[in-house]
CSV table of C-alpha atoms in Angstrom, one decimal:
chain,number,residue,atom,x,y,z
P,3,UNK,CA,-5.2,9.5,33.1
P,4,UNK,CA,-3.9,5.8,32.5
P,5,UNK,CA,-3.5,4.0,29.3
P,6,UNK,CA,-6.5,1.4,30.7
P,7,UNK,CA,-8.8,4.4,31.5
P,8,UNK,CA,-8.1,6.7,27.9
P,9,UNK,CA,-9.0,3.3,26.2
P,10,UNK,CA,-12.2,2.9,28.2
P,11,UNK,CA,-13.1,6.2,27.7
P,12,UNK,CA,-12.7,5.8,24.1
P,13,UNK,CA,-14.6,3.0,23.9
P,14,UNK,CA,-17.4,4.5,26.1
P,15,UNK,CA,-17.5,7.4,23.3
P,16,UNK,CA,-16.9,5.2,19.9
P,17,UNK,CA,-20.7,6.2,19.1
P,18,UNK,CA,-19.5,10.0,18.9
P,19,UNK,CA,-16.6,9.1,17.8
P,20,UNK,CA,-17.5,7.4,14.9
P,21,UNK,CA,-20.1,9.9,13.9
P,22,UNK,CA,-17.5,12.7,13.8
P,23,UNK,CA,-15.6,10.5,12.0
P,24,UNK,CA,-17.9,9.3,9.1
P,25,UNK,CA,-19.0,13.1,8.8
P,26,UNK,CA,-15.1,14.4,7.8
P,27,UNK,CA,-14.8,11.1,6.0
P,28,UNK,CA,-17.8,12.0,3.9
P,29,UNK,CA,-16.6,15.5,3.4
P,30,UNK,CA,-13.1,14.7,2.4
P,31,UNK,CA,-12.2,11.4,1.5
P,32,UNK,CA,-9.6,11.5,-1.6
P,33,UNK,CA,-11.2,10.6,-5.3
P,34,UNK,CA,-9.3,7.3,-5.7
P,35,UNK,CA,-9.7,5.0,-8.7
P,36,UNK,CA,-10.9,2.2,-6.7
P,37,UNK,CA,-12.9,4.0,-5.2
P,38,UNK,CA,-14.8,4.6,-8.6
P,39,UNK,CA,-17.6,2.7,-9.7
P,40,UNK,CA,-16.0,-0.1,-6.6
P,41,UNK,CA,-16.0,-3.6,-7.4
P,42,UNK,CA,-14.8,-6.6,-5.7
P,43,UNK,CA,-11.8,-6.9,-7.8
P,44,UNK,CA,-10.6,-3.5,-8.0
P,45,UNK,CA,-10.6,-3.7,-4.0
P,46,UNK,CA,-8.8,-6.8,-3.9
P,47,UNK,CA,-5.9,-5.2,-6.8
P,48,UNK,CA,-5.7,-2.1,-4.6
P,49,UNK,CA,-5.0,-3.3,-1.2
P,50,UNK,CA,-2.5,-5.7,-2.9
P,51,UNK,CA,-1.2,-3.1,-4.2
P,52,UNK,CA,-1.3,-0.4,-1.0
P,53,UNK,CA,0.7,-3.1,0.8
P,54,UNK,CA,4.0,-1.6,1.7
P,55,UNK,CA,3.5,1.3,-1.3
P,56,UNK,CA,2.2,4.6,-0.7
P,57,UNK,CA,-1.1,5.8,-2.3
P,58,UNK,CA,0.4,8.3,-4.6
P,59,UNK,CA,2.4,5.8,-6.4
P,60,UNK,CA,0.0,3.0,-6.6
P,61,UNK,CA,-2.6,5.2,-8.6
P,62,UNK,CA,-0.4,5.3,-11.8
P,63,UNK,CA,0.7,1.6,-11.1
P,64,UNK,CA,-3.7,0.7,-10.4
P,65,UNK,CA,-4.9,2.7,-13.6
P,66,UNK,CA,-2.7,0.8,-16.0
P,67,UNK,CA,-3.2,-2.4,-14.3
P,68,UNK,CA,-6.8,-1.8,-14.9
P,69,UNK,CA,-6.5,-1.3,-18.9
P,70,UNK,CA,-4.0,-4.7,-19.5
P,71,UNK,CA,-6.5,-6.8,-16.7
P,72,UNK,CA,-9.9,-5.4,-15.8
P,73,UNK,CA,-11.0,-8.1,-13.6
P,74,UNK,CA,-10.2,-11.4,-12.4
P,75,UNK,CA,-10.3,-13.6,-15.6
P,76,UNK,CA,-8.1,-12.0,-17.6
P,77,UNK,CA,-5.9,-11.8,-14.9
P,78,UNK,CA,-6.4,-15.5,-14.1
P,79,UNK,CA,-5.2,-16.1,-17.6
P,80,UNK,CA,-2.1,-14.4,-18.4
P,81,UNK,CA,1.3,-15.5,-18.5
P,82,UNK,CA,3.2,-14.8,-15.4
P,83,UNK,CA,5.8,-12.8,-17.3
P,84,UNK,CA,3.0,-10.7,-18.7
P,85,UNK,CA,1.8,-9.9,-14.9
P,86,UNK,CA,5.3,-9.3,-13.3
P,87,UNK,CA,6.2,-6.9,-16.2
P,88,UNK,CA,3.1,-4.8,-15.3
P,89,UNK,CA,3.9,-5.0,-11.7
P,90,UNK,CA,7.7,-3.9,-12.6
P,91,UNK,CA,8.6,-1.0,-10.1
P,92,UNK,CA,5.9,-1.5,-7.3
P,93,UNK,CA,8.5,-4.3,-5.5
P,94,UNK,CA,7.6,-6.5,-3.4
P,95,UNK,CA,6.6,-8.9,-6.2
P,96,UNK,CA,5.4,-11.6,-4.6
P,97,UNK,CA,2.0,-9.4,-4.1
P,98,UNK,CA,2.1,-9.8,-7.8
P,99,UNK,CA,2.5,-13.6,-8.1
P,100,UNK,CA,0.0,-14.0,-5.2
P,101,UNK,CA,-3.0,-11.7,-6.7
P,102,UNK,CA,-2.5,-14.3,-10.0
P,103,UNK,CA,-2.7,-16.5,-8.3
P,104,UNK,CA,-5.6,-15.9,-6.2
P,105,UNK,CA,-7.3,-14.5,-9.3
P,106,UNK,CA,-7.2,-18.4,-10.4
P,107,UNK,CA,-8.7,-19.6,-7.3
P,108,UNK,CA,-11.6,-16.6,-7.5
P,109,UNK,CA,-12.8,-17.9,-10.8
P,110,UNK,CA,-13.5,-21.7,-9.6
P,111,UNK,CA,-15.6,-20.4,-6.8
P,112,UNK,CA,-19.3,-21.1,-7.3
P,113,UNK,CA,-20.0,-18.1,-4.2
P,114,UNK,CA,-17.5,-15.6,-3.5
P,115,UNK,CA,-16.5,-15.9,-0.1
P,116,UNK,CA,-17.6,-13.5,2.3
P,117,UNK,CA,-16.1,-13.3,5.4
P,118,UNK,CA,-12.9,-12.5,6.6
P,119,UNK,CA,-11.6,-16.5,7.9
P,120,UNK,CA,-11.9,-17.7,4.2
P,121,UNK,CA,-9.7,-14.8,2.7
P,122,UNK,CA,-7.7,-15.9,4.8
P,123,UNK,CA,-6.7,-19.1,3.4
P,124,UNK,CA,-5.7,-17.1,-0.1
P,125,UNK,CA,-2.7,-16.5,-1.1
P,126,UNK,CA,-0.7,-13.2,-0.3
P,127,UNK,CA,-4.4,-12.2,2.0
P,128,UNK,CA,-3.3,-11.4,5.6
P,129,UNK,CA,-5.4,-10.1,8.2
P,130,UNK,CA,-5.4,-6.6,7.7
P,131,UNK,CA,-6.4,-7.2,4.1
P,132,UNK,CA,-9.1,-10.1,4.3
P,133,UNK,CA,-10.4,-7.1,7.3
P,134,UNK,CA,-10.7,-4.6,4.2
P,135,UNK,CA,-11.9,-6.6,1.5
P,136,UNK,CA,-15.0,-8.2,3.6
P,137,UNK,CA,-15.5,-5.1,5.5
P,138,UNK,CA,-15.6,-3.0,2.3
P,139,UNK,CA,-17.2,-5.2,-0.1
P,140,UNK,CA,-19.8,-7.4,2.1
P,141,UNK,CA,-20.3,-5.3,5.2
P,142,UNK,CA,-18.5,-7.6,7.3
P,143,UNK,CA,-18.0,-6.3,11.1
P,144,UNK,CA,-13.8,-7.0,10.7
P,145,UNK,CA,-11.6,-3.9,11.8
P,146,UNK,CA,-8.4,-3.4,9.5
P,147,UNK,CA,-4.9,-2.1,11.8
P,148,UNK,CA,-2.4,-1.2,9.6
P,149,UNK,CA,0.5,1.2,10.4
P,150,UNK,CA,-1.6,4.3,9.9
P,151,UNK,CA,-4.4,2.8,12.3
P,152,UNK,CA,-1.7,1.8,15.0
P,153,UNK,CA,-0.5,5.2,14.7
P,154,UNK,CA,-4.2,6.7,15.5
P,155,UNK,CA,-5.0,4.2,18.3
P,156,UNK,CA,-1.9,4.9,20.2
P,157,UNK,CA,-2.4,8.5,20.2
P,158,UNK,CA,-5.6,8.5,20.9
P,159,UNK,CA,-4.7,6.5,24.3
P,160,UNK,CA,-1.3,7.7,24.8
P,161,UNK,CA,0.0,3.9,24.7
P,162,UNK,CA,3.3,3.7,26.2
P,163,UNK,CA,3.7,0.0,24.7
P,164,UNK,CA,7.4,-0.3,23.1
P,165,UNK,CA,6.2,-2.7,20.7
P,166,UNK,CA,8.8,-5.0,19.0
P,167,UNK,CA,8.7,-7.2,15.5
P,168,UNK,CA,6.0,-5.2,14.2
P,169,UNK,CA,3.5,-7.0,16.6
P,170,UNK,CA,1.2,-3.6,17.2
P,171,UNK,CA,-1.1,-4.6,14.8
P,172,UNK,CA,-2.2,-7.6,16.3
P,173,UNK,CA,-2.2,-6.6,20.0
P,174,UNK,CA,-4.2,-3.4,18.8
P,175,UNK,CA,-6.8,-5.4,16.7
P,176,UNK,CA,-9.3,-5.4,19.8
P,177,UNK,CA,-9.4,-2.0,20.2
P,178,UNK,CA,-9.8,-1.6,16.8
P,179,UNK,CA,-12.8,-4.1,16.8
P,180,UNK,CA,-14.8,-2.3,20.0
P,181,UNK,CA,-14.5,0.8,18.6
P,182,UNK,CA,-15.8,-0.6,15.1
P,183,UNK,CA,-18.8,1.3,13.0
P,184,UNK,CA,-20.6,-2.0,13.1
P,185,UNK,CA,-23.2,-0.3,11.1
P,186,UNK,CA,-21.0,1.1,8.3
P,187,UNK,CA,-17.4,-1.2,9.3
P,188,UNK,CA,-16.2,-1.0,5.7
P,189,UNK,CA,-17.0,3.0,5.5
P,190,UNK,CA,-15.1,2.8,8.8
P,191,UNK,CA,-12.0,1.0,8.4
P,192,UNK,CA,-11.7,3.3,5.0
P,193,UNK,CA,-12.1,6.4,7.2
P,194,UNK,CA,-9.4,5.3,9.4
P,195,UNK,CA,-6.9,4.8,7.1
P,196,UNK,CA,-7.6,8.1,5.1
P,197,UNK,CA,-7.3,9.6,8.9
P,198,UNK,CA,-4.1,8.2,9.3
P,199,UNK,CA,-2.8,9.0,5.6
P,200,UNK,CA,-4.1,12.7,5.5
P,201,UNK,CA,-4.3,13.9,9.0
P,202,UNK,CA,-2.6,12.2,11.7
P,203,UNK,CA,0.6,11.6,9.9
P,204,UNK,CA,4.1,9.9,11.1
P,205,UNK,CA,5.2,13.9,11.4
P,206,UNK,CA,3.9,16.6,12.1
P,207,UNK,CA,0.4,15.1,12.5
P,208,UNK,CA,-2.4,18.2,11.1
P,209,UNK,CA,-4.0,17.9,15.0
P,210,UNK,CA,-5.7,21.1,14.5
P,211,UNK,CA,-8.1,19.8,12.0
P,212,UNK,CA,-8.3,16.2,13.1
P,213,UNK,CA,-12.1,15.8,13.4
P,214,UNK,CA,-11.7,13.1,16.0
P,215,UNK,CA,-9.0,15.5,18.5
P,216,UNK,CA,-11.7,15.9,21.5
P,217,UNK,CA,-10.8,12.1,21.8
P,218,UNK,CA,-7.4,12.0,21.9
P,219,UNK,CA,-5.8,11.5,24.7
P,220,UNK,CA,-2.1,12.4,23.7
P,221,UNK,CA,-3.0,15.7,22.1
P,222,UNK,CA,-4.7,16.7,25.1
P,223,UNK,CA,-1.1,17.1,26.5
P,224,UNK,CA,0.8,18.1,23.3
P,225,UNK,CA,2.3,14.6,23.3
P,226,UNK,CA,0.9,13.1,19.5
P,227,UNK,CA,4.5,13.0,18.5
P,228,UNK,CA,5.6,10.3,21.2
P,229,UNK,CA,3.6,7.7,19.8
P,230,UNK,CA,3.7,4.9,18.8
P,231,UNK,CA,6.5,3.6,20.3
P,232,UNK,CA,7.9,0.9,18.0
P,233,UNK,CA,11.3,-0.9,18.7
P,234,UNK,CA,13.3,0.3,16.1
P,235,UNK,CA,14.5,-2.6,13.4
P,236,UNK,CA,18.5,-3.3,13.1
P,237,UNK,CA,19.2,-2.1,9.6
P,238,UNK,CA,22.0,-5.0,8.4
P,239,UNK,CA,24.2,-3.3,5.7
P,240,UNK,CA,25.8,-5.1,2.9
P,241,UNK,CA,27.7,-4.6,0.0
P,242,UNK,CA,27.8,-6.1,-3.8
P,243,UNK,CA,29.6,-5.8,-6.7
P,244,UNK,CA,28.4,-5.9,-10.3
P,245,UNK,CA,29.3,-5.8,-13.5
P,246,UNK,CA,28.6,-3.6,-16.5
P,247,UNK,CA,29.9,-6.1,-19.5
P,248,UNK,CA,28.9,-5.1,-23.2
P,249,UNK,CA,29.7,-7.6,-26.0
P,250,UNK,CA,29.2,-7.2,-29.6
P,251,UNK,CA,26.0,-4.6,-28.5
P,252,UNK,CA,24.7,-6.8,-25.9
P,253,UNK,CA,24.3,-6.4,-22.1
P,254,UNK,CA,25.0,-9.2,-19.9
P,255,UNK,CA,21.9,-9.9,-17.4
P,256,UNK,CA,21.9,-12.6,-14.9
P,257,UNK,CA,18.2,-14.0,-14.9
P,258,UNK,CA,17.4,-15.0,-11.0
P,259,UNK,CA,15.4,-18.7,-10.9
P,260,UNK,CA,12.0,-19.4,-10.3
P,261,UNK,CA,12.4,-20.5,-6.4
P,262,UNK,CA,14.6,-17.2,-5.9
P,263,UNK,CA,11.7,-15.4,-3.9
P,264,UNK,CA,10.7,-11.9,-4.2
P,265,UNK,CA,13.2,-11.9,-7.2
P,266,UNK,CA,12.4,-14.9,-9.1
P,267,UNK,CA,12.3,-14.5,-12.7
P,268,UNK,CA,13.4,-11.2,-12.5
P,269,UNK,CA,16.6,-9.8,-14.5
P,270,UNK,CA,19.4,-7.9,-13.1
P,271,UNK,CA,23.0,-6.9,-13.4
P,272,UNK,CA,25.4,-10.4,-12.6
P,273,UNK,CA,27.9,-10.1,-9.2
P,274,UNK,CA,31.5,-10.1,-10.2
P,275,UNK,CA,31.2,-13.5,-8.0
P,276,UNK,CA,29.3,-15.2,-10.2
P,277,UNK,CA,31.5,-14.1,-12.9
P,278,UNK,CA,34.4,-15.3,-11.3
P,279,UNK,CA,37.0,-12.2,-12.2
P,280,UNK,CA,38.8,-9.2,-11.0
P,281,UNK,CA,38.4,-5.8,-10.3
P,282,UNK,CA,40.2,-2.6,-10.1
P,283,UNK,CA,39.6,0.7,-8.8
P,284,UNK,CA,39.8,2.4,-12.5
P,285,UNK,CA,36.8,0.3,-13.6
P,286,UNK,CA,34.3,1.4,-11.3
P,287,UNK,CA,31.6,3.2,-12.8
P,288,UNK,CA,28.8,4.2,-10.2
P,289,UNK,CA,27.8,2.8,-6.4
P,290,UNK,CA,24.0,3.0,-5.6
P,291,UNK,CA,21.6,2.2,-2.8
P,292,UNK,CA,18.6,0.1,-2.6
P,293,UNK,CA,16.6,-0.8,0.7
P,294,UNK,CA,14.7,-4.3,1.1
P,295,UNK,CA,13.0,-4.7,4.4
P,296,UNK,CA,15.6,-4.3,7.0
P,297,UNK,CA,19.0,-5.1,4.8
P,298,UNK,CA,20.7,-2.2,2.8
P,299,UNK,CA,22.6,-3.0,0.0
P,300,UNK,CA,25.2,-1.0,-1.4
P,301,UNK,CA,25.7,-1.9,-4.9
P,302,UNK,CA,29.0,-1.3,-6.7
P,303,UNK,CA,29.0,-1.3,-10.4
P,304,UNK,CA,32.4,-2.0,-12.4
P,305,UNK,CA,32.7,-2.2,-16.2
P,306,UNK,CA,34.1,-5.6,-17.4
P,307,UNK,CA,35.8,-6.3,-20.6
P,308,UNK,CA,35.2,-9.8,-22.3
P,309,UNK,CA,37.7,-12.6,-22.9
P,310,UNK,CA,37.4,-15.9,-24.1
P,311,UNK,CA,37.6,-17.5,-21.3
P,312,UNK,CA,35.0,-15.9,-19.8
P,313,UNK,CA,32.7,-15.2,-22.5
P,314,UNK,CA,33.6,-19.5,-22.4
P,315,UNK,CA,31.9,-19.0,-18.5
P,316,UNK,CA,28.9,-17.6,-19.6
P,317,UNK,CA,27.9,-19.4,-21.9
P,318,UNK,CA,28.0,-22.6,-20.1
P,319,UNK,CA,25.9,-20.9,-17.3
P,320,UNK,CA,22.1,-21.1,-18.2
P,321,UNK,CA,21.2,-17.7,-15.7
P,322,UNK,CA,23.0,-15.3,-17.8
P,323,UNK,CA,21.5,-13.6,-20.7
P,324,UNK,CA,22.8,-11.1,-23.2
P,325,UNK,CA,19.9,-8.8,-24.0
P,326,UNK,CA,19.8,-6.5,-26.6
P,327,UNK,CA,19.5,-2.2,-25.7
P,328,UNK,CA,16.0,-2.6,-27.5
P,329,UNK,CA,14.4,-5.3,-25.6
P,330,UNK,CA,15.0,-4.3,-22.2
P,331,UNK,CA,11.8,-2.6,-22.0
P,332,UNK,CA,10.4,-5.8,-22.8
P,333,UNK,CA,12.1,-8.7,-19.8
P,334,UNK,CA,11.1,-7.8,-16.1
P,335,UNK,CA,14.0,-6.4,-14.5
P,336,UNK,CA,13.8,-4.8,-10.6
P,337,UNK,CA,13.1,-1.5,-10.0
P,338,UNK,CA,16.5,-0.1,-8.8
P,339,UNK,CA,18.4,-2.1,-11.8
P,340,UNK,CA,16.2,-1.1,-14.6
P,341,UNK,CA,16.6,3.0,-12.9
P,342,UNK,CA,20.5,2.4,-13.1
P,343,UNK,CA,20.8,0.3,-16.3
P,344,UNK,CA,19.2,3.2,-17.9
P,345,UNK,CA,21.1,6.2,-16.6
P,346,UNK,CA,24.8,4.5,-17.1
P,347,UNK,CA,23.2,3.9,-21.2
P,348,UNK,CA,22.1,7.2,-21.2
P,349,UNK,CA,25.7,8.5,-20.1
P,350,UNK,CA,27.7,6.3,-22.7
């Protein structure tokens, strides 16, 4: 059977195949914290938050953001600082600065807007999410394709597509829409994903307790681990040094500007570039890894003694701070540099 005649088929059955669906849905869909007691805003901060991160860290991450801002105003109103620091550790922070910001515009609407084109003129809203938020929240007919929904279609048709740049998502969002629930499309697209998350996985996909197997096409021939093809990303490695400079009980931070991007604002440990000195061998302390998007950075950290005429640098540069051991916990600094600031105090 071709690609052309698995996906006709499919959409020939979608009527069955969204009643099996919505039956194991109902049965065993996870108890999420959004999903209790739903409101508009607590689907908006979760598929901010499910961006990129998996569910089992966002819950954590989602119930405390709940406490500090339990809906829109209060996020609309606080600092920036205030709403990067609860963010700290998710990454990706300009999810963060865009749900503030969105939160701002929410509050001078006089009607929420409820369908998918004007969510998409918000900031940080995509298509995939303004699909979730209307489909959930005001029963709009949108299909959401993320990477667990390309996942699904593909097997289900045994698509051969190599798909480059991650384009799947769009080229698969008709299927997606002709084989929507358009009785129940936010019930749907929420079924999906939990398909996707719990059962048909990247590896090892649990086929023989998929509810929705009789339709697919790859598993008919033992071929669900072929798919989806994706054109695999270049991974660019690169390599930084760092320094680990204590003065007088202080630790030297370089703060990152405002315009930096996913990074601005943020504190971490300063390059030995911007610094402007020398290394050796004996001063290294600890290398680490760290991952963002497609670059790998290997980060070399190397304990600096200060002089005058650097201490002289520093002070005439306005992005380094000294911060005190006790106020760490209290600036916003990323992920990986807050794990490794930590350990290397905890080993001194």
């Amino acid at each position: 059977m071709k690609k052309s005649e698995s996906k006709s088929l499919l959409i020939k059955n979608k009527d069955k195949f969204n009643l099996k669906l919505q039956q194991w849905f109902k049965k065993n869909k996870r108890k999420l914290p959004w999903r209790n007691h739903p409101t508009l805003y607590k689907t908006v901060v979760s598929e901010f938050m499910l961006q990129q991160t998996q569910v089992n860290t966002v819950i954590n991450y989602f119930d405390n953001w709940i406490k500090v801002f339990p809906n829109f105003k209060t996020l609309a109103l606080a600092s920036e600082n205030k709403v990067i620091k609860q963010w700290e550790g998710l990454g990706y922070y300009a999810r963060a600065r865009n749900l503030h910001k969105l939160s701002k515009i929410v509050l001078s609407f006089r009607t929420i807007p409820k369908v998918a084109d004007d969510w998409l003129k918000l900031p940080g809203i995509g298509q995939y999410t303004a699909a979730a938020v209307t489909s959930i929240q005001f029963n709009a007919k949108e299909a959401c394709v993320d990477g667990n929904i390309v996942r699904i279609l593909t097997r289900l048709t045994s698509d051969k597509t190599v798909y480059k740049n991650n384009t799947a998502p769009k080229l698969l969002q008709p299927l997606a829409s002709k084989i929507i629930n358009e009785n129940f499309p936010g019930s749907h697209n929420e079924a999906m994903m939990e398909l996707g998350a719990t059962i048909c996985i990247k590896s090892k996909p649990l086929c023989s307790i998929c509810p929705v197997s009789d339709f697919c096409h790859s598993y008919q021939y033992s071929a669900q681990n072929e798919y989806p093809k994706l054109e695999k990303k270049k991974i660019v490695k690169l390599e930084v040094n760092r320094a680990w400079l204590i003065h007088e009980n202080l630790l030297l931070l370089n703060r990152y500007s405002s315009n930096s991007g996913r990074l601005s604002n943020f504190y971490e440990l300063p390059t030995i570039e911007d610094l402007k000195i020398t290394f050796t061998k004996k001063d290294f302390i600890v290398q680490k890894s760290r991952g963002i998007s497609n670059q790998k950075f290997m980060e070399n950290i190397y304990r600096v003694k200060a002089n005058r005429s650097l201490i002289k640098l520093i002070k005439s540069t306005d992005h380094f701070f000294w911060q005190s051991k006790s106020n760490l916990n209290s600036i916003p600094i990323s992920g990986p540099h807050r794990r490794w600031i930590n350990e290397i105090l905890n080993k001194s």
